[in-house]
XYZ file of C-alpha atoms in Angstrom:
404
model
C 69.842 41.836 167.541
C 73.118 40.544 168.791
C 76.292 42.240 169.706
C 79.908 42.256 170.113
C 81.097 42.578 173.722
C 84.558 43.866 174.470
C 86.479 44.659 177.562
C 88.762 47.603 177.227
C 92.190 47.319 178.844
C 92.072 50.886 180.098
C 89.091 52.025 182.125
C 85.775 50.739 180.867
C 83.777 48.073 179.134
C 81.827 48.652 176.047
C 80.148 46.823 173.248
C 78.917 46.833 169.737
C 75.653 45.949 168.309
C 74.817 42.587 166.804
C 77.645 40.288 167.715
C 76.732 38.806 171.017
C 75.206 35.642 169.636
C 78.350 35.034 167.617
C 80.387 35.873 170.727
C 83.095 38.546 170.730
C 84.950 39.113 167.525
C 86.906 41.998 168.682
C 90.416 41.035 169.578
C 88.288 41.109 172.590
C 89.945 40.306 175.785
C 89.044 37.194 177.731
C 88.217 37.817 181.342
C 90.927 36.083 183.287
C 89.039 35.522 186.489
C 86.099 33.877 184.738
C 87.910 32.038 182.011
C 90.559 30.616 184.291
C 87.896 28.456 185.876
C 86.952 27.074 182.488
C 90.117 27.080 180.422
C 92.969 24.659 180.959
C 96.184 25.947 182.522
C 99.141 26.564 180.238
C 101.080 23.516 179.044
C 104.634 22.946 180.152
C 107.181 24.123 177.621
C 109.635 21.296 178.359
C 109.472 17.668 177.182
C 110.241 15.903 180.471
C 108.626 12.402 180.414
C 105.776 12.010 182.893
C 106.210 9.583 185.775
C 103.572 6.935 186.591
C 102.613 8.850 189.751
C 102.120 12.041 187.756
C 99.930 10.226 185.241
C 97.887 8.649 188.037
C 97.464 11.997 189.773
C 96.356 13.544 186.488
C 93.629 10.951 185.957
C 92.378 11.420 189.508
C 92.184 15.194 189.079
C 90.585 14.782 185.663
C 87.826 12.606 187.123
C 87.123 15.204 189.827
C 87.067 17.979 187.243
C 84.746 16.091 184.909
C 82.236 15.386 187.682
C 82.260 19.045 188.736
C 81.854 20.249 185.163
C 79.044 17.812 184.483
C 77.103 19.005 187.535
C 77.665 22.626 186.551
C 76.713 22.122 182.903
C 73.468 20.392 183.900
C 72.561 23.336 186.104
C 73.705 25.963 183.577
C 71.864 24.389 180.638
C 68.636 24.337 182.637
C 69.082 27.981 183.643
C 69.864 29.313 180.175
C 67.080 27.246 178.629
C 64.703 28.936 181.065
C 66.093 32.353 180.060
C 65.442 31.568 176.386
C 61.934 30.278 177.118
C 61.032 33.341 179.189
C 62.293 35.559 176.382
C 60.005 33.784 173.921
C 57.099 34.302 176.319
C 57.821 38.036 176.621
C 58.084 38.433 172.866
C 54.765 36.665 172.407
C 53.127 38.905 175.020
C 54.374 42.032 173.281
C 53.133 40.821 169.906
C 49.737 40.296 171.522
C 49.920 43.758 173.197
C 49.863 42.115 176.621
C 51.698 43.439 179.683
C 54.971 41.753 180.623
C 55.027 40.587 184.241
C 57.759 39.802 186.752
C 57.169 36.069 186.336
C 58.043 36.432 182.651
C 61.697 36.846 183.667
C 64.118 34.463 185.348
C 64.533 36.151 188.730
C 67.500 34.133 190.008
C 71.139 34.745 189.138
C 72.878 32.328 186.737
C 75.220 29.642 188.041
C 78.952 30.257 187.719
C 81.510 27.468 187.634
C 83.523 27.364 190.874
C 85.030 23.877 190.621
C 88.632 22.914 189.893
C 90.237 23.795 186.559
C 90.874 21.087 183.978
C 94.223 19.505 184.850
C 97.120 19.474 182.408
C 97.822 16.131 180.765
C 101.506 15.456 181.569
C 101.819 13.163 178.534
C 100.510 15.703 176.029
C 103.114 17.361 173.792
C 103.569 21.082 174.201
C 101.650 23.167 171.683
C 102.536 26.847 171.505
C 99.529 29.147 171.330
C 98.584 30.025 167.746
C 99.793 33.386 166.577
C 96.987 35.815 165.887
C 97.451 38.015 162.824
C 97.410 41.726 163.664
C 94.080 43.440 163.228
C 93.777 46.025 160.443
C 94.250 49.619 161.542
C 93.508 53.057 160.096
C 96.434 52.923 157.669
C 95.080 49.649 156.268
C 91.574 51.027 155.835
C 92.928 54.049 153.983
C 95.196 51.899 151.779
C 92.357 49.578 150.818
C 90.086 52.544 150.058
C 92.656 53.902 147.617
C 93.270 50.510 146.006
C 89.676 49.268 145.814
C 87.687 52.458 145.215
C 90.309 55.093 144.337
C 89.062 57.009 147.361
C 91.002 58.989 149.949
C 89.015 60.279 152.917
C 89.086 64.035 153.495
C 90.484 64.356 156.999
C 89.307 67.282 159.134
C 91.684 70.179 159.618
C 91.041 69.896 163.354
C 89.167 67.753 165.833
C 86.796 70.660 166.342
C 85.855 70.609 162.662
C 84.827 66.955 162.831
C 82.892 67.477 166.070
C 80.943 70.347 164.516
C 80.152 68.249 161.458
C 79.029 65.342 163.647
C 76.889 67.572 165.848
C 75.198 69.121 162.810
C 74.313 65.733 161.290
C 73.240 64.229 164.622
C 70.978 67.161 165.468
C 69.425 67.148 161.992
C 68.530 63.465 162.341
C 67.086 63.698 165.843
C 69.987 62.682 168.087
C 70.156 65.217 170.916
C 73.200 66.630 172.679
C 72.787 64.555 175.833
C 72.629 61.328 173.845
C 75.539 62.151 171.559
C 77.890 63.514 174.233
C 77.297 60.834 176.854
C 77.501 57.942 174.381
C 80.709 59.468 172.983
C 82.030 59.752 176.531
C 81.250 56.100 177.190
C 82.415 54.709 173.861
C 85.462 56.891 173.230
C 86.436 57.722 176.809
C 85.391 61.363 176.706
C 88.496 62.425 174.834
C 88.711 60.104 171.826
C 89.439 61.606 168.445
C 87.476 61.047 165.253
C 89.960 58.344 164.196
C 90.358 56.614 167.572
C 90.530 52.826 167.259
C 89.834 50.392 170.093
C 93.067 49.549 171.910
C 95.040 52.469 170.483
C 93.588 55.272 172.606
C 96.691 55.736 174.738
C 99.065 56.428 171.853
C 101.700 54.189 173.451
C 104.294 52.768 171.082
C 103.471 49.174 172.094
C 99.691 49.600 171.935
C 97.765 47.100 169.798
C 94.336 47.319 168.239
C 91.835 45.055 170.004
C 89.150 45.447 167.349
C 88.286 47.452 164.245
C 85.980 49.728 166.296
C 86.529 53.250 165.034
C 85.456 56.793 165.797
C 83.240 58.556 168.329
C 80.717 55.716 168.479
C 83.176 52.915 167.746
C 81.815 51.306 164.595
C 83.226 47.921 163.664
C 83.922 47.151 160.027
C 80.710 45.106 160.017
C 78.765 48.045 161.467
C 79.964 50.238 158.622
C 79.015 47.718 155.951
C 75.609 47.228 157.553
C 74.897 50.943 157.892
C 75.618 51.402 154.186
C 73.470 48.419 153.243
C 70.524 49.532 155.359
C 70.839 53.322 155.527
C 72.989 54.117 152.518
C 70.186 55.638 150.461
C 69.339 58.058 153.259
C 72.993 59.032 153.605
C 73.167 59.627 149.859
C 70.122 61.882 150.066
C 71.657 63.872 152.925
C 74.967 64.297 151.115
C 73.212 65.291 147.907
C 71.279 67.987 149.750
C 74.531 69.185 151.344
C 76.175 69.285 147.911
C 73.477 71.583 146.553
C 74.007 73.964 149.493
C 77.808 73.910 149.299
C 80.055 76.479 147.576
C 81.010 75.595 144.015
C 84.521 74.412 144.949
C 83.253 71.984 147.577
C 80.296 70.946 145.440
C 82.617 69.221 143.000
C 84.375 67.398 145.844
C 81.075 66.162 147.254
C 79.917 65.039 143.813
C 83.003 62.843 143.560
C 82.401 61.394 147.026
C 78.777 60.658 146.202
C 79.844 58.710 143.113
C 82.251 56.606 145.193
C 79.658 56.148 147.924
C 77.175 54.748 145.410
C 79.694 52.064 144.441
C 80.363 51.235 148.081
C 76.643 50.971 148.845
C 76.168 48.645 145.884
C 78.930 46.445 147.270
C 77.382 46.453 150.768
C 74.045 45.426 149.262
C 75.573 42.588 147.237
C 74.790 40.089 150.014
C 71.585 39.417 152.005
C 70.789 41.955 154.730
C 72.168 39.734 157.465
C 74.813 40.430 160.121
C 76.818 37.287 159.360
C 76.850 38.057 155.644
C 77.928 41.626 156.344
C 80.665 40.362 158.683
C 82.103 38.183 155.930
C 81.972 41.085 153.499
C 83.683 43.388 156.023
C 86.778 41.146 156.094
C 87.418 41.526 152.368
C 89.653 44.265 150.935
C 86.587 46.175 149.742
C 84.912 45.762 153.116
C 87.969 47.158 154.885
C 88.046 49.982 152.327
C 84.480 50.978 153.218
C 85.511 51.454 156.859
C 87.711 54.377 155.775
C 84.508 56.384 155.228
C 84.405 56.960 158.991
C 87.505 59.137 158.634
C 85.956 61.451 156.054
C 84.719 64.746 157.473
C 81.713 64.795 155.131
C 80.633 61.134 155.350
C 81.976 59.925 158.699
C 79.480 61.930 160.805
C 76.600 60.256 158.972
C 77.908 56.785 159.741
C 78.612 57.605 163.389
C 75.142 59.112 163.800
C 73.354 56.155 162.243
C 75.043 53.885 164.782
C 72.813 55.561 167.402
C 69.842 56.264 165.185
C 69.081 52.577 164.609
C 68.138 52.168 168.270
C 66.235 55.469 168.396
C 64.080 54.425 165.446
C 63.548 50.929 166.861
C 62.207 52.367 170.118
C 59.895 54.738 168.239
C 58.483 51.895 166.169
C 57.694 50.120 169.423
C 55.683 53.124 170.625
C 58.343 54.594 172.931
C 57.626 58.315 172.620
C 59.977 59.916 175.158
C 63.633 60.438 174.165
C 65.938 57.603 175.171
C 68.563 58.500 177.726
C 72.157 57.889 176.711
C 72.379 54.989 179.171
C 69.263 53.442 177.645
C 70.833 53.753 174.194
C 73.857 51.879 175.520
C 71.616 49.140 176.894
C 70.200 48.666 173.402
C 73.727 48.647 172.055
C 74.897 46.228 174.749
C 72.186 43.613 174.388
C 70.686 44.376 170.978
C 67.672 46.545 170.216
C 65.080 43.929 171.150
C 66.578 43.002 174.518
C 67.597 46.590 175.171
C 64.083 47.837 174.579
C 62.923 45.200 177.051
C 65.076 46.942 179.680
C 64.174 50.453 178.562
C 60.436 49.813 178.769
C 60.670 48.011 182.116
C 59.168 49.798 185.162
C 61.603 50.827 187.890
C 60.093 48.332 190.323
C 61.224 45.478 188.060
C 64.635 46.920 187.220
C 65.846 46.265 190.755
C 64.721 42.629 190.633
C 65.453 41.374 187.110
C 68.944 39.896 186.540
C 70.915 41.133 183.547
C 71.297 37.523 182.394
C 67.770 37.734 180.952
C 69.105 39.885 178.125
C 72.140 37.865 177.034
C 73.068 34.613 175.433
C 75.132 32.470 177.782
C 78.442 32.985 175.976
C 78.066 36.754 175.871
C 77.115 36.970 179.537
C 80.002 34.818 180.762
C 82.453 37.046 178.892
C 81.070 40.273 180.322
C 82.240 40.877 183.913
C 80.412 44.201 184.074
C 77.040 42.523 183.479
C 77.986 39.845 186.027
C 79.079 42.361 188.651
C 76.168 44.746 188.011
C 73.770 41.842 187.921
C 70.386 43.577 187.792
C 68.994 46.020 185.264
C 69.048 48.839 187.815
C 72.695 48.196 188.726
C 73.796 48.011 185.096
C 72.067 51.276 184.212
C 73.608 52.923 187.278
C 77.100 51.701 186.365
C 76.677 52.962 182.809
C 75.477 56.366 183.993
C 78.352 56.605 186.475
C 80.899 55.972 183.723
C 79.206 58.506 181.471
C 79.196 61.071 184.291
C 82.916 60.608 184.868
C 83.976 60.710 181.221
C 81.685 63.612 180.274
C 83.889 65.988 182.237
C 86.844 65.391 179.931
C 87.915 67.991 177.310
C 86.707 66.079 174.259
C 83.231 65.638 175.679
C 83.002 69.311 176.593
C 84.103 70.297 173.090
C 81.461 68.037 171.539
C 78.772 69.496 173.813
C 79.766 72.988 172.717
C 79.477 71.922 169.066
C 75.729 71.436 169.578
């Protein structure tokens, strides 16, 4: 599986399953220190004609840059090809029920470009950066839900009500308190509300959404479409059982929601069960409408829980019998279930030696400063646990723990 890797502007990094190979969707922020070495400096905004000496200097710098980049690319391509080959070897060993050994990993760190930046062509006309359209936010999801499915999510009367509903669903499906609370602390900062969207946590007037990630476990629009396509029938069964237990007044409300949910599931299943296909669907008005389900106090907890449950079930299918720690769940979220399970099942003696680059595609790794800085499996797990420890002491995390 691949995933979406984002860097939060506030206090942490975090990611979302299944986008790494495509490289960050998320209004995800480029890492200045890394990208500056690769990207060209900003163009001049004036139209002053270049002098012959400036043009000559540019060509000299360009030649130096091109030689440095060529040397780096040769080295980087060899390294990342080795990472891919070692991954194929490990997968083959697991299929054959053979033990994975240290030599089945690349044990050196990946090369990073340290040469000069690409020089600015003084003869090139100035091109202003393209304007990015604003990302859809909660109000847009709700509007599309009303327009496309005549559905308005039932908001909780309080944050506590949503947390209790989430805890009840999570516990019933096998997600324990430690997993739910610590992942919530990591993903939503330990105090995020049920409708928190990535980039808008602070509540500042000038805050901007950096992705469509929503809720306690930060589902992207594509996550929501995919959960419905793959787990929608199970969610329908759970809601139907809840409807039969509910008081008569709420039973009618749930019956209406179930009818709408069936239509949404049919839409989510209208394309092949493939992340790219789901991503395209998620950008449509109906796809954005589906994301509003995360705001509903009856349905949202099911979606948020299934975001974690996918990894739990994957590990069980692979024969992993002990409960995953919250940090291990995040590793599966960070690198995809297959790569994450590789880390989870790795003995401690290897975790201190194996670079994190073994579990990424090149583009995803180079955009993730946390994986670069915490460059072994042991360091990355420790950094994740440290962030979870810090955020778990916040009021929202304590309230969620009490809901269990």
